[in-house]
Amino acid sequence: AQSVTQLDSHVSVSEGTPVLLRCNYSSSYSPSLFWYVQHPNKGLQLLLKYTSAATLVKGINGFEAEFKKSETSFHLTKPSAHMSDAAEYFCVVSENYGQNFVFGPGTRLSVLP
Amino acid sequence: ETGVTQTPRHLVMGMTNKKSLKCEQHLGHNAMYWYKQSAKKPLELMFVYSLEERVENNSVPSRFSPECPNSSHLFLHLHTLQPEDSALYLCASSQDPVSGNSYNEQFFGPGTRLTVL
């Protein structure tokens, strides 16, 4: 069975500084991996996905993530944080063609002026 | 309307009421999902419908009853709920890759904030 660990429940950065949100997964098969973002009182929006193509995945709003099989990691990064990036971020692993999504507990990102 | 819509956005109900949550997707997908999002807990998958048939039911209490009349609509019927059922209920849809595509990310609606008194 697959599982997801998000190592930080809360990350705080200053505007203009880099963002790193960590995700480690466990999967018996070659997984698909996703990052979603949730702004307050909103649904989840897909940031990016990895589905066994390029290991460095670029997403929306300047975010990217690198799949590292040896480390079972899929960390999310952004070179320069913006105030509008403040939100909850979820790492997701899927084994069964996307129907069996397993969500991590989420990381709340705060961006300080 | 585009994407995935949910109505109502907010719902307050007593424990003896019966209400329904509605979800509609305008993406041409053939799989739909209900999730429960409670404070301090990971998202919990409740139900999965693929090609209008229920394919997963993750030990959800019978006071929650899903209905999928067609590939675009999904309902969650609620009756005799408990205060601990208060949560954000999210609907999602995706394209079932059994049909040939590998386009498997899920698209989410904005959710219904449910409060049970």
CSV table of C-alpha atoms in Angstrom, one decimal, chain B residues 13-69:
chain,number,residue,atom,x,y,z
B,13,MET,CA,-28.2,21.0,9.6
B,14,GLY,CA,-29.5,19.4,12.7
B,15,MET,CA,-28.9,15.8,13.5
B,16,THR,CA,-32.4,14.7,12.5
B,17,ASN,CA,-32.4,16.5,9.1
B,18,LYS,CA,-32.0,15.0,5.7
B,19,LYS,CA,-30.1,16.9,3.1
B,20,SER,CA,-28.1,16.3,-0.1
B,21,LEU,CA,-24.9,17.7,-1.5
B,22,LYS,CA,-24.6,18.0,-5.2
B,23,CYS,CA,-21.6,17.9,-7.5
B,24,GLU,CA,-21.4,18.5,-11.2
B,25,GLN,CA,-18.4,18.2,-13.5
B,26,HIS,CA,-18.2,19.9,-16.9
B,27,LEU,CA,-15.0,18.2,-18.0
B,28,GLY,CA,-16.3,15.2,-19.8
B,29,HIS,CA,-14.7,12.9,-17.2
B,30,ASN,CA,-16.1,9.4,-16.3
B,31,ALA,CA,-14.9,9.0,-12.7
B,32,MET,CA,-16.1,11.0,-9.7
B,33,TYR,CA,-15.1,11.1,-6.0
B,34,TRP,CA,-16.3,12.3,-2.6
B,35,TYR,CA,-13.7,13.3,0.0
B,36,LYS,CA,-14.1,14.5,3.6
B,37,GLN,CA,-11.6,17.1,4.9
B,38,SER,CA,-11.6,17.6,8.6
B,39,ALA,CA,-9.4,19.9,10.6
B,40,LYS,CA,-6.0,18.4,11.5
B,41,LYS,CA,-6.7,15.3,9.4
B,42,PRO,CA,-5.6,14.2,5.9
B,43,LEU,CA,-8.2,14.1,3.2
B,44,GLU,CA,-10.3,10.9,3.5
B,45,LEU,CA,-11.6,9.3,0.3
B,46,MET,CA,-15.2,8.3,0.9
B,47,PHE,CA,-16.6,7.0,-2.4
B,48,VAL,CA,-15.4,6.5,-6.0
B,49,TYR,CA,-17.6,6.1,-9.0
B,50,SER,CA,-16.2,5.0,-12.3
B,51,LEU,CA,-18.4,4.8,-15.4
B,52,GLU,CA,-21.3,5.5,-13.0
B,53,GLU,CA,-20.7,2.4,-10.9
B,54,ARG,CA,-19.4,2.6,-7.4
B,55,VAL,CA,-16.0,1.1,-7.2
B,56,GLU,CA,-14.8,2.0,-3.8
B,57,ASN,CA,-16.5,2.6,-0.4
B,58,ASN,CA,-14.0,3.2,2.3
B,59,SER,CA,-15.9,2.0,5.4
B,60,VAL,CA,-18.2,5.1,5.4
B,61,PRO,CA,-21.1,5.1,7.8
B,62,SER,CA,-24.5,4.3,6.2
B,63,ARG,CA,-25.7,7.8,7.2
B,64,PHE,CA,-23.8,8.9,4.1
B,65,SER,CA,-25.4,7.6,0.9
B,66,PRO,CA,-23.9,8.4,-2.6
B,67,GLU,CA,-25.7,8.5,-5.9
B,68,CYS,CA,-24.3,8.9,-9.4
B,69,PRO,CA,-27.2,9.1,-11.9
